[in-house]
Structures are given as structure tokens and as C-alpha cells.
Coordinates of C-alpha atoms in Angstrom, one line a residue:
X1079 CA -10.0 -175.0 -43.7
X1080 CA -8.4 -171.6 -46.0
X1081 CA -8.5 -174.0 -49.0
X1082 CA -9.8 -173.1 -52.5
X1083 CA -11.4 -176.9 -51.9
X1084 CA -14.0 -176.0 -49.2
X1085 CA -14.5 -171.9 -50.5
X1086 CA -18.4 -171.5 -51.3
X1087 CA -17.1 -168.4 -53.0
X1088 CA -14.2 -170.0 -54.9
X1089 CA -16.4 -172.3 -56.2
X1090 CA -18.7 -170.0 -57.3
X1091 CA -16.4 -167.7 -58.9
X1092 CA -14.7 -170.8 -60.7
X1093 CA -18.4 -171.7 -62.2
X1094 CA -18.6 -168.2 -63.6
X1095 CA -15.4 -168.3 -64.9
X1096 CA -15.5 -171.6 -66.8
X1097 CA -19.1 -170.1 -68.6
X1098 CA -22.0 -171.1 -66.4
X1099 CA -24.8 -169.0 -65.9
X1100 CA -25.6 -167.5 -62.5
X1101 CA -28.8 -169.6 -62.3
X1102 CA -27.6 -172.8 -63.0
X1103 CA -24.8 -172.2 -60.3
X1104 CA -27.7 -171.2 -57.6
X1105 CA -29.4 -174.2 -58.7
X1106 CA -26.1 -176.2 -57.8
X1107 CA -26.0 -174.5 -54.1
X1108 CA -29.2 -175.1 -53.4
X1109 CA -28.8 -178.5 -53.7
X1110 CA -26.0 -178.6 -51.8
X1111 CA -23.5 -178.6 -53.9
X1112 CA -21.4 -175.5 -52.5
X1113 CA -17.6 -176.5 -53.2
X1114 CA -15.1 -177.9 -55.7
X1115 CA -15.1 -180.9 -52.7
X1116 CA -18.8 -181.2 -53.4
X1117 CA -18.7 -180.8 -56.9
X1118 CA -15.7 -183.6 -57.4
X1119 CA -18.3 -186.4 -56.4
X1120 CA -21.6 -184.7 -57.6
X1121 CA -21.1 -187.0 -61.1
X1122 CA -18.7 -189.9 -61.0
X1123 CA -16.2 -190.3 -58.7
X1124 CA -12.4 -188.8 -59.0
X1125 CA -11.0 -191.0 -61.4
X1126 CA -13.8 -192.6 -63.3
X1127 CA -14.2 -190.7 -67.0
X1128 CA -17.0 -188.2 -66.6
X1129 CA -19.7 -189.4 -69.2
X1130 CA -22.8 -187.2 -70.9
X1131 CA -25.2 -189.3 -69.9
X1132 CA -24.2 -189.1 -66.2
X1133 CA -23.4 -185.1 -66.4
X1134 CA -27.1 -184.4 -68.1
X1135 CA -28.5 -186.5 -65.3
X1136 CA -26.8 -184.6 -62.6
X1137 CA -28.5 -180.7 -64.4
X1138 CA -31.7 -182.7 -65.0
X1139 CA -31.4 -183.5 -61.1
X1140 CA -31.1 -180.0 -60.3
X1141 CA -33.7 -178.7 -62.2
X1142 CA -32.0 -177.8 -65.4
X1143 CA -33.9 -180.4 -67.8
X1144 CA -33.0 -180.3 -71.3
X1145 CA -29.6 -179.0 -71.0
X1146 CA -27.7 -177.5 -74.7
X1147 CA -24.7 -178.9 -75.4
X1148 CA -22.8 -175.8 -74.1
X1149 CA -24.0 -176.7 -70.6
X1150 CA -23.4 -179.7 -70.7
X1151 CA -20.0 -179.0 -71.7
X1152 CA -19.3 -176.2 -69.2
X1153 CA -20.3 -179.0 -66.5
X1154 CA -18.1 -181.2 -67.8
X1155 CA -15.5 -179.0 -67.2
X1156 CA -16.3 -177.8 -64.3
X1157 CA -16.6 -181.4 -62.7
X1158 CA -13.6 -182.4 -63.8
X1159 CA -11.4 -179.4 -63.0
X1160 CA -13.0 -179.5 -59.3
X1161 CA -11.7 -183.4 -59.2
X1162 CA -8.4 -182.3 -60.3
X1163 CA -8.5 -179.7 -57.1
X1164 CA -9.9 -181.9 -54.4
X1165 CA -7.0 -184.8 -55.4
X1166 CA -4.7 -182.0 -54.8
X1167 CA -6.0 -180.7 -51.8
X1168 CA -5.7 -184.2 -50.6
X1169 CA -2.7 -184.8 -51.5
X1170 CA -1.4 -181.7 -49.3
X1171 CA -3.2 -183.0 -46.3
X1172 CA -1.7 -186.5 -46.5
X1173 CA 1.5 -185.0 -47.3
X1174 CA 1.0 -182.0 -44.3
X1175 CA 3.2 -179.1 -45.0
X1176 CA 5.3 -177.3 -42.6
X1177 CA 3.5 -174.9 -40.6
X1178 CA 6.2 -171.8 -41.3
X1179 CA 4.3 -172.1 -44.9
X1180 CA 1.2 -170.1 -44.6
X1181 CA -2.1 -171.2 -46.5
X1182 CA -2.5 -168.3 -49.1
X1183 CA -6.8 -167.6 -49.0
X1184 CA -8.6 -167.9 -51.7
X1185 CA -8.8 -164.1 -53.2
X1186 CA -12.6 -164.7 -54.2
X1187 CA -13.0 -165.9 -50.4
X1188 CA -10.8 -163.2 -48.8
X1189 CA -13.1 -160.7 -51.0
X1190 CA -16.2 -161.5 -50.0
X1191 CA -15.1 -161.8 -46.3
X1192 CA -14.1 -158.2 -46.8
X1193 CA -17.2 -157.0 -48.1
X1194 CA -19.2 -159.1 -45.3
X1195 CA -17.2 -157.1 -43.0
X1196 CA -17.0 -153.7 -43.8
X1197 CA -21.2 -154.2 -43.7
X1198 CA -21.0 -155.8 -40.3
X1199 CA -19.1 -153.1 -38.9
X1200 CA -20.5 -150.3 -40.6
X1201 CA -18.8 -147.5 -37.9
X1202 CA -14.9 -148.5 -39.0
X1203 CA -13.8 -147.1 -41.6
X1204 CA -11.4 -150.4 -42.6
X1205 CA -8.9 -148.7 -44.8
X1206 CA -4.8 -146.9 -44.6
X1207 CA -3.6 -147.5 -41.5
X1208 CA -6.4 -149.8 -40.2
X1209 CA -6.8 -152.4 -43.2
X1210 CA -3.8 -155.1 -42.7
X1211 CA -2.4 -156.6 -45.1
X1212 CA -3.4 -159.8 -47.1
X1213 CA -0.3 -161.7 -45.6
X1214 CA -2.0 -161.6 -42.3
X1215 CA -4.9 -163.3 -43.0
X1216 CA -3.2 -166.3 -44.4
X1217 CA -0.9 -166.2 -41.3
X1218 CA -4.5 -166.7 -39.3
X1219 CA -5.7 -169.2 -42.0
X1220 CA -2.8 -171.4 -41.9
X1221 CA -3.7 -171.8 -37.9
X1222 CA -7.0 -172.5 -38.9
X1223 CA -6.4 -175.2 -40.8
X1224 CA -3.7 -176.6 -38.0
X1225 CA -5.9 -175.7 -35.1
X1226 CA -2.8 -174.3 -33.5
X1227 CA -3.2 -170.6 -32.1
X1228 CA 0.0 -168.8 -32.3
X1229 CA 1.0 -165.2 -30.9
X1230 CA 1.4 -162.4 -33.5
X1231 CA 3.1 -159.8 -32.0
X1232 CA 2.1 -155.8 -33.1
X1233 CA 5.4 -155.9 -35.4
X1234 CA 4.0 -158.6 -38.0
X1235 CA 0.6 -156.7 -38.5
X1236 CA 2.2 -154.2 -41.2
X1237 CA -0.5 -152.5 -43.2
X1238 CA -1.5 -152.9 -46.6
X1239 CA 0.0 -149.9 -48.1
X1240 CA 3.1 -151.4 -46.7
X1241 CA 2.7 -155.1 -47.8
X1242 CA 2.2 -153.4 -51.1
X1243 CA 5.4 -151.1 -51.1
X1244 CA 7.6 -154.1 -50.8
X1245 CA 9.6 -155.5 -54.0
X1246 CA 8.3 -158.5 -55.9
X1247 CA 8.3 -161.4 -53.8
X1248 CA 11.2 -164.0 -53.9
X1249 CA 11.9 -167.5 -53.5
X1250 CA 13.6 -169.8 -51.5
X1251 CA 14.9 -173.3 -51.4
X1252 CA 13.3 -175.7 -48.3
X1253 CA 13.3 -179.3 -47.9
X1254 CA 10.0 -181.3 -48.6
X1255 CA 8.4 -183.5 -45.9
X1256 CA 10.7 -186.2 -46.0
X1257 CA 14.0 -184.5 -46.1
X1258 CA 15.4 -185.8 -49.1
X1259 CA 14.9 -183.2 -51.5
X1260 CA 14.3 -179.7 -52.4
X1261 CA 11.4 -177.8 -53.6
X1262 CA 11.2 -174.0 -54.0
X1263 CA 8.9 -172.1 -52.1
X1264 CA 7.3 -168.8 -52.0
X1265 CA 9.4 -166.7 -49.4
X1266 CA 7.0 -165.2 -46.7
X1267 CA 6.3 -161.2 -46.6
X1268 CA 8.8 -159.7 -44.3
X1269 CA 7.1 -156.6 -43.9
X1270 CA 7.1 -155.2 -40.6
X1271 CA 4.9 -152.6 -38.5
X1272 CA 6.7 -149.3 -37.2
X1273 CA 5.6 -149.2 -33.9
X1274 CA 7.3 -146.3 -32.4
X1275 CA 5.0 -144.7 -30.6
X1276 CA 1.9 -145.6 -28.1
X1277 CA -0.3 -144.6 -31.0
X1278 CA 1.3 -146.5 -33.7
X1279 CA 1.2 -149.6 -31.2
X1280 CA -2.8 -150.1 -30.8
X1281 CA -3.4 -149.5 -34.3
X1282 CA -1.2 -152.3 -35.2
X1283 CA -3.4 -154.5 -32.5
X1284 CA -6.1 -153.0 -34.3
X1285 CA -5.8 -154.5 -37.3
X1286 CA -5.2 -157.5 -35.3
X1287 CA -8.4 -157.9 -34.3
X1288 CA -9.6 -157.2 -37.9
X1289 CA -7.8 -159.8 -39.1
X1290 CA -9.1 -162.6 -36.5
X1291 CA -12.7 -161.2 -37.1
X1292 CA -11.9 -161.3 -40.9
X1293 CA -11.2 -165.4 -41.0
X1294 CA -14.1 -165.9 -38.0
X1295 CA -12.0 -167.3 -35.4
X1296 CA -12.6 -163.8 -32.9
X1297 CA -14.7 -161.3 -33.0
X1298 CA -13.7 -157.9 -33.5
X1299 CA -15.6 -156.5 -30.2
X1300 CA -14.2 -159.0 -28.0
X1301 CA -10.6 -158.1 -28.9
X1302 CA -11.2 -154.8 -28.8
X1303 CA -12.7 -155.3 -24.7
X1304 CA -9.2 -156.0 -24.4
X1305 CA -7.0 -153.2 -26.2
X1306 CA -9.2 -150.9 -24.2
X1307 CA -8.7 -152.6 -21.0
X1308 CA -4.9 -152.8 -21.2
X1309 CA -4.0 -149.3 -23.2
X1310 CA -6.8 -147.6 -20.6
X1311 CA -3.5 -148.7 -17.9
X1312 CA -1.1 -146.4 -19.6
X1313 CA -3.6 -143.4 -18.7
X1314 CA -3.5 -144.5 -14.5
X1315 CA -2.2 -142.3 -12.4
X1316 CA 1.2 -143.1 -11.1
X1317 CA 0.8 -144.4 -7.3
X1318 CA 3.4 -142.8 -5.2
X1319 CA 6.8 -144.7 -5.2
X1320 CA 5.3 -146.3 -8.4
X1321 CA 6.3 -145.6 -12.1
X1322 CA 3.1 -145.5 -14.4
X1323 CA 2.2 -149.0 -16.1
X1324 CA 4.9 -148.9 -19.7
X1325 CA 4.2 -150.1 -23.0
X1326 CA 6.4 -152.9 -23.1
X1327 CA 4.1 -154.1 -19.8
X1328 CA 0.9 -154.2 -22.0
X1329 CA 2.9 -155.6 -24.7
X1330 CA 4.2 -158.7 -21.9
X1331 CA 0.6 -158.7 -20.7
X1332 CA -0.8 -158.7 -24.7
X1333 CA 1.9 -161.9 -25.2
X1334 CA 0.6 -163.8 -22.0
X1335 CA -3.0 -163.5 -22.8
X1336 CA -2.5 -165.2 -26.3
X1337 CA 0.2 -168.0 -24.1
X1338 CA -2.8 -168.6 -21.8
X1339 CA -5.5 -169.2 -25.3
X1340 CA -3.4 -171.6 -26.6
X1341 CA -3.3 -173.7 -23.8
X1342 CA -7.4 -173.9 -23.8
X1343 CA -6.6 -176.6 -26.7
X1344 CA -9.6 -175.0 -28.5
X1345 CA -10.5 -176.3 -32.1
X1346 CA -10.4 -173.6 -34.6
X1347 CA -13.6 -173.5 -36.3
X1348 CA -14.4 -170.3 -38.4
X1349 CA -17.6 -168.7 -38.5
X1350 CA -19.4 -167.9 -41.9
X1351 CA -18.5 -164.9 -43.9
X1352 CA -22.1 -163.4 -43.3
X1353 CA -22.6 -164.2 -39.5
X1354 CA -23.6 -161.3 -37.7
X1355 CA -22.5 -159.5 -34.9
X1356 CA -24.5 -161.4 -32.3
X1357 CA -23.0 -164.7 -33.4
X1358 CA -20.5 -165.8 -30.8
X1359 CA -17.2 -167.3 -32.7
X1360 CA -15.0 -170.2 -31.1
X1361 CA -12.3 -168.4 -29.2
X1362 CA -14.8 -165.3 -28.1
X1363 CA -15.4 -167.1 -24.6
X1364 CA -11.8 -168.5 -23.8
X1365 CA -10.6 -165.0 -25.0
X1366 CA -12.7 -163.4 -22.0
X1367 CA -11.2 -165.5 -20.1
X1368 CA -7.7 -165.3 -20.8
X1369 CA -7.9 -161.5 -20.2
X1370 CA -9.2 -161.9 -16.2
X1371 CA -6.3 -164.6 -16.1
X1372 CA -3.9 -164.1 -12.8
X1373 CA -0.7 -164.1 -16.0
X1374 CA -2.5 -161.3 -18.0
X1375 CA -3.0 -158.8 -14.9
X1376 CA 0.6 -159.1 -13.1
X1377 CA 2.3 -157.9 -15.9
X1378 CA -0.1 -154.8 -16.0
X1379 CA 0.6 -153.8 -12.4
X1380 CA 2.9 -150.5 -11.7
X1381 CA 6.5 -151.5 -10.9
X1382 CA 8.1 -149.4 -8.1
X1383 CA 10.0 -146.4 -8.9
X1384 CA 13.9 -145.7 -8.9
X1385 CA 13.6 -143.7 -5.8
X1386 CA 17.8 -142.5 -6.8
X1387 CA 19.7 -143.0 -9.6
X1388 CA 23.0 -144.2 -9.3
X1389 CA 25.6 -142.6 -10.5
X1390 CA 29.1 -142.5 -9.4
X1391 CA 30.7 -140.0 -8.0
X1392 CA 28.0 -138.2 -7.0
X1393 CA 25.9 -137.8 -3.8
X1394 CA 26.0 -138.4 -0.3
X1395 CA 27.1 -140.7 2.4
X1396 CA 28.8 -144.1 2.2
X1397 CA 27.2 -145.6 -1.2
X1398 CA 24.4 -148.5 -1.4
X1399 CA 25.4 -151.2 0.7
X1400 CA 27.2 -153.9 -1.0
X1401 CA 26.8 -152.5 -4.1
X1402 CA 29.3 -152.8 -7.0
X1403 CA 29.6 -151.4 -10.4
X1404 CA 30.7 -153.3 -13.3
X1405 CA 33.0 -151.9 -15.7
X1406 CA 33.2 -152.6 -19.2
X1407 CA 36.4 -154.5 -18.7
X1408 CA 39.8 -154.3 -17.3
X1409 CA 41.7 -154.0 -20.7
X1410 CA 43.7 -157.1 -20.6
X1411 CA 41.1 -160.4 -19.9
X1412 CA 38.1 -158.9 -21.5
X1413 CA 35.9 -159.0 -18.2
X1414 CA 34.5 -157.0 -16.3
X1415 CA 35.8 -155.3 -13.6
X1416 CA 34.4 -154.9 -10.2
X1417 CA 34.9 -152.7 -7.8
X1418 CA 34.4 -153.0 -3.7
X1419 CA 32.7 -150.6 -1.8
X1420 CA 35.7 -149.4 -0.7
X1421 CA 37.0 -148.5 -4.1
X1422 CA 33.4 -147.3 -5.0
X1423 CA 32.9 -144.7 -2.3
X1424 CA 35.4 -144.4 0.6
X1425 CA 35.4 -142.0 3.1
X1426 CA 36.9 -138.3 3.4
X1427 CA 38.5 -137.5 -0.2
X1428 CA 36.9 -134.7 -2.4
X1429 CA 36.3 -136.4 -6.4
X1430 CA 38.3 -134.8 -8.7
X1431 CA 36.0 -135.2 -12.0
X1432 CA 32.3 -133.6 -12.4
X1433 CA 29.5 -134.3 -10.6
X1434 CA 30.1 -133.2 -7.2
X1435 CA 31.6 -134.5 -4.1
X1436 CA 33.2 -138.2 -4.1
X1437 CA 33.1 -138.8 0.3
X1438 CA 35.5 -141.4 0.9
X1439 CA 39.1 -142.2 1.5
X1440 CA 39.6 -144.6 -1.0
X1441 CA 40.4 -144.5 -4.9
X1442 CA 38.2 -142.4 -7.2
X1443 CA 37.9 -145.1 -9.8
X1444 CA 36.6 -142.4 -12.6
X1445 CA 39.8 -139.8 -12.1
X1446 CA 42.0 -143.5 -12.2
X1447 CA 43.0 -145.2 -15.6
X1448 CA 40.3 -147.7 -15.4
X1449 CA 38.2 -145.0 -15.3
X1450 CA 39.5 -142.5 -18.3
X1451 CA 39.3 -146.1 -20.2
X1452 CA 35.3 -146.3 -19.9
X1453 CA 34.6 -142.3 -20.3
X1454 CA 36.7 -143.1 -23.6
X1455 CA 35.0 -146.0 -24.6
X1456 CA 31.3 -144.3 -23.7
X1457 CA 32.3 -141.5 -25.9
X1458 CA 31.4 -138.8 -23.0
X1459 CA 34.6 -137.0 -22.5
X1460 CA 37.1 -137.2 -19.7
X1461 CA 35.1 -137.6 -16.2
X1462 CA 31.2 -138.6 -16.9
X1463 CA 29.1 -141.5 -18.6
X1464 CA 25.9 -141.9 -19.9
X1465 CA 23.0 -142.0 -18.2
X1466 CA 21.2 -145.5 -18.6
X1467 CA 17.4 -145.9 -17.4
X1468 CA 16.9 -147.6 -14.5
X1469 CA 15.9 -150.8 -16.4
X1470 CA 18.9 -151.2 -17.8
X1471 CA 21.5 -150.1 -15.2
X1472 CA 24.2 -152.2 -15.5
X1473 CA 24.5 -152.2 -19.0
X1474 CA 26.0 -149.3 -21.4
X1475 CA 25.6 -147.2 -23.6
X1476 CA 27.9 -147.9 -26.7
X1477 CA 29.3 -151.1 -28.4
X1478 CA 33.1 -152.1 -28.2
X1479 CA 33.5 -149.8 -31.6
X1480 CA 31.5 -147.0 -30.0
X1481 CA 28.5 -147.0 -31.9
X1482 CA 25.2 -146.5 -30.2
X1483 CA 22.7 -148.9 -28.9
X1484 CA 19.1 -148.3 -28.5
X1485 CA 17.4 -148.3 -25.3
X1486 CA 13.8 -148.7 -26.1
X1487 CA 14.7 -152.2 -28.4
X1488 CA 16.8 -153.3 -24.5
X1489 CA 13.3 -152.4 -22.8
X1490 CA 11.5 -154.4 -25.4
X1491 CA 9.7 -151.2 -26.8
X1492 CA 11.7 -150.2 -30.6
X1493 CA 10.4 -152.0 -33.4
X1494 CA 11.8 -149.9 -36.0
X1495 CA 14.4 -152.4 -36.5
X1496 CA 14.8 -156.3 -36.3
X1497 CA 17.3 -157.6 -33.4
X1498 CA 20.9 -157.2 -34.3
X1499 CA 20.0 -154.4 -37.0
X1500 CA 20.1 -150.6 -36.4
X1501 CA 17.3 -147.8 -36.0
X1502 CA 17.8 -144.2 -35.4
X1503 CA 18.6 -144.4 -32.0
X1504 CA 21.2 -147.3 -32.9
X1505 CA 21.9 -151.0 -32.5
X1506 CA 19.1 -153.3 -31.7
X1507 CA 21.7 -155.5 -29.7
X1508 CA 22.2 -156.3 -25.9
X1509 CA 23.4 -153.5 -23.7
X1510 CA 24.8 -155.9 -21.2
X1511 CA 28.8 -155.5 -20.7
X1512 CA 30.4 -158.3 -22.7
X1513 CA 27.2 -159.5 -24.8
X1514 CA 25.9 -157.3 -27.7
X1515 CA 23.9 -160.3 -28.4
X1516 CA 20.9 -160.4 -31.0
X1517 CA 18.1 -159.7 -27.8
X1518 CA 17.2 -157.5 -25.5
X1519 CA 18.9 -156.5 -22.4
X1520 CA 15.5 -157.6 -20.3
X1521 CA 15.3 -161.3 -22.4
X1522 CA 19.4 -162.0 -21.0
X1523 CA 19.8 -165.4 -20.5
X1524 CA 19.6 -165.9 -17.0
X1525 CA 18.7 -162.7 -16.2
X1526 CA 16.1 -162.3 -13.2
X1527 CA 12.6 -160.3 -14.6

């Protein structure tokens, strides 16, 4: 549990703070007495008045015989604040909040975590673009204390320098557990990781596997086996009539590894802040696993290449088949309009707008008013369009009010700006004709992968 309840250090730090000295606190620990939990039944029982005679028996127990007045006192209050906290931690676990509100870790815990860490792996250097930020480890927390594993994608690792550049945090209204009323609640971080390049990418995973290693759920080597595995893919060599293994493969692969651990029904159990490197935590061997699963490699294999782009009028012969291009739409209905082969590419008439010869007989639909329409509406000038990847052909390039949409958030690869909002490159919205919907153009509904 990420409770102040069951923190050894939180209780600690709460002894010192109330006045007790650092020996009578060991004495405490050593006899077993490591948490407010402990501590709320180590007199009298929650609710029963906390009496001297039963508080001095409790330090002469432990070795403190004698005790003065002022430790006596400072137990008193120290038993009866640590009551208070373990009723209250009960009452959240009878009343069992939403997940989407994350478990904030006790600071006192979270710091000596960080300090165990930075020990145990003496050779990173955990700090600007490789320390996440504090939001992440409650995210991880709150699945501890659900046993519910959950995918964080690269985006929601931001870094602490950014988790601290944000504006005071705000609040929001959300109904309790039984529906019938409102309480106001913290509003979660909504920082964000840039993850514009390769680069940028692992060292969001990075801090990933800091932050799993941090709570004790997943060692820091073992997610590490896996970064190198799958970012060691991007430096292949590109078979012949392949295209070399993309980012927003690793990222598919990275999503389906995390799918296939949380169907292991594993119960999250996290390891003690001082536990070395040799000590194995509880999702080190189903994460092995997961990575040799038949889910994880597919995505990671190369996809063939576009041998020839398409582009109308423009090349050789009598077209591709069946094929048929969709225009935006026909100006009237608002669908789109497609064209036969015969329209497409005929036989025997010279093209009259750029991009070489159009061999057919039949209509040049980019000289015809169809035509002008999309090289208007693409913003290319009279007679061209343009060029989409091969991932996205089919789609455009431009919304209905001719601004421009991003490719790389269509490929699944932009994260410089939530879906539906803009980046430099322009609208994080569907490229498909007829949908500038808030997703990608590769998640369309009912769109083959």
C-alpha cells in the first residue's frame, strides 16, 4: 500500500516531529512497532481513552523504564494522532475511491526511496531529463494499492523540471462513491512529455523504468533489457522491399508488452526501499516474459516498402488495377467522390497539368472542375497536391478551412500536442476525408491495421 498508514518512514518522521528522541523511536522499531497502523493498537485500542498508566507501560515494555513526563506526553500524542490516521485510512478502503484519483506518496517515503535509489544505482546520474516527476510515482502507487497494472504511455512521464514549471494546481468537482453528492478533488498533473524525436522518446521510457524501480514493483535493469531490445530495431538494416522498423512500431510493441502483463493477474507487492539489486521484484519474471511474447515481436517486424507512390497524373501504363482515388468531396452532398479507372487513367490523351504524361483516353480529373476544387482546397496551386506518406494515402493534407494537419500525430508518432489540439506541424486531428476526428488516421474506426 502508498499510504502514510503502512510508511516505516512516515512514521518515523511523524515521531520526530511530535518531539521524540531518535532512540526511543529505534526502540519502537525494534519491537516491531514500524507504522502509525502499528502504533494505533500498540496501547489501547482506537477508541478507548489513552491512559498514563497504560502509555508508561507500553515505554517501560520497550526498554524506556522511568519515562519523564515529557515522554510520556509525546507518546500520548503520538498514539493518539497514529489512531486518528489508521481510522482514516480505513475509512478510505471501506469507502474505495475511484481509481482516476491517484494515492499521493508519503513525501518522507518517496525521499528515502530516492536516496535508496540513487545508492543502488550508483552509475545513473538520476537528475534533469532523467528524474520524473513526483506525479508519476503516485500514478504507480495508486496501482499498487489496486493491484491493477495499467499502461503509461512515453507522453505521461514528463520530467520534473516540467511538473514543476506548471501553475498551481487546481481543483475540480467529482461525485463521491455513491453518486449522490459532490466533493472537490485535487485535479491530476497534466503535464506532458515532448517526445519529438527518437531521442526524446527513450528517455521518457527511461524515467519509466525509474519510476517502477522507485515504488519496487520492476526493476530498473529488467526494463531497461527491454528499451535496448526494441530501440536496438530502429538501428536494423532495412531488408530489401522492406522499410526499416519506425517509432510508432516500438511504441505499438511497448503498448502490447504492458497489455500482455496485465493479463498475468500478478499481485502488486513492492519491494523494500533498501533491497538490493539482486533482489528479484514481483513483475521482474512476467516482464521477461511478456517481452519474448508472439504480440510484442509482430509489431517490431519491418513492414514492406511502397515500391511506387501514387500519384495522379503521373507515370506509366494503365494505372493500378481497380484502383480508385477518393476525393475530398463532390461539392454538393459532402462525400467523397470516386473515380473509375477509366476516369483515373484512360488511354491515349497527353495530361494537361504538371507532372508529366496522363496515358489514357478518358477525363483528366485534375485539369476538370472536380479537380481545380481539391488543388484549391489542398492549398497547392492549380494542377498538383500534397504529397501524403504512404501510411496515410488516402487521407489529405489540410482541414475543410485549409489549415494543416500533422502527419507524425496520423502515424501515431507527434506528441507535442494532445488529439484535437495543434503542434507546429498543425492539427492533431484525423487526415481521413470527411473525419477530422480527435484520433489518429491509423486508430480509424474500422480501419484495417
Amino acid at each position: 500500500m502508498a499510504s502514510a498508514a503502512d510508511s516505516e518512514a512516515f512514521f518515523k518522521e511523524h515521531a520526530a516531529r511530535v518531539g521524540m528522541a531518535e532512540d526511543v523511536i529505534n526502540k519502537l522499531v525494534a519491537q516491531g512497532i514500524k507504522t502509525v497502523s502499528q502504533a494505533a493498537y500498540a496501547a489501547s485500542p482506537p477508541g478507548q481513552p489513552l491512559t498514563d498508566a497504560s502509555v508508561e507501560a507500553l515505554l517501560t515494555q520497550i526498554g524506556a523504564a522511568n519515562p519523564t513526563l515529557a515522554l510520556v506526553t509525546q507518546a500520548k500524542r503520538l498514539l493518539f494522532e497514529s489512531q486518528t490516521m489508521a481510522l482514516s485510512h480505513l475509512k478510505s478502503v471501506v469507502e474505495q475511491k475511484p481509481e482516476s484519483i491517484a494515492r499521493h506518496m508519503p513525501g518522507a517515503e518517496r525521499h528515502q526511496r530516492m536516496t535508496c535509489q540513487a545508492t543502488r544505482l550508483a552509475g545513473i546520474e538520476i537528475k534533469n531529463d532523467l528524474e520524473p516527476a513526483h506525479s508519476v510515482y503516485d500514478v504507480i502507487a495508486t496501482m499498487v494499492e489496486h493491484s491493477s497494472i495499467k499502461y503509461l504511455h512515453p507522453s505521461k512521464i514528463p520530467t520534473r523540471q516540467q511538473e514543476l514549471s506548471q501553475t498551481k494546481g487546481t481543483k475540480e468537482l467529482a461525485l463521491d462513491t455513491s453518486g449522490a453528492s459532490l466533493t472537490i478533488t485535487e485535479k491530476a498533473s497534466s503535464a506532458q512529455a515532448k517526445l519529438g524525436t527518437e531521442m526524446a522518446t527513450y528517455r521518457a521510457m527511461q524515467r519509466r523504468g525509474l519510476a517502477f524501480d522507485l515504488v519496487g514493483i520492476l526493476s530498473y535493469k529488467v526494463h531497461e533489457k527491454w528499451l535496448q531490445k526494441a530501440f536496438s530495431r530502429l538501428q536494423d538494416p532495412a531488408i530489401p522491399g522492406y522499410a526499416p522498423v519506425s517509432l510508432a512500431q516500438v511504441l505499438r510493441a511497448d503498448k502490447a508488452l504492458w497489455l500482455v502483463l496485465a493479463q498475468a493477474s500478478i499481485k502488486l507487492e513492492r519491494a523494500a526501499p533498501n533491497a538490493d539489486l539482486a533482489t528479484p521484484r514481483c513483475l521482474d519474471d512476467a516482464f521477461t516474459k511478456a517481452m519474448e511474447a508472439a504480440e510484442v515481436s509482430f509489431p517490431l517486424l519491418p513492414l514492406p516498402a511502397n515500391a511506387e507512390a501514387i500519384f495522379p497524373g503521373k507515370g506509366k501504363g494503365k494505372g493500378f488495377g481497380g484502383w480508385k482515388r477518393q476525393l475530398p468531396w463532390d461539392g454538393k452532398a459532402g462525400q467523397p467522390q470516386k473515380l473509375a479507372r477509366s476516369e483515373f487513367w484512360g488511354k491515349g490523351r497527353k495530361g494537361k497539368e504538371k507532372g508529366g504524361k496522363n496515358h489514357g483516353g478518358g477525363k483528366d480529373p485534375w485539369g476538370s472542375k472536380e479537380g481545380r476544387r481539391w488543388n484549391q482546397w489542398t492549398r497547392e496551386g492549380k494542377g498538383s497536391q500534397t504529397p501524403m506518406p504512404f501510411k496515410l494515402r488516402g487521407g489529405v493534407a489540410v482541414t475543410p478551412q485549409g489549415e494543416p494537419i500533422c502527419f507524425g500525430a496520423n502515424l501515431g508518432e507527434c506528441q507535442d500536442a494532445p488529439l484535437g489540439g495543434k503542434c507546429a506541424k498543425g492539427w492533431h486531428v484525423c487526415c481521413r476525408p470527411n473525419c477530422f476526428g480527435k484520433h489518429a488516421f491509423i486508430d480509424h474506426p474500422g480501419k484495417k491495421a
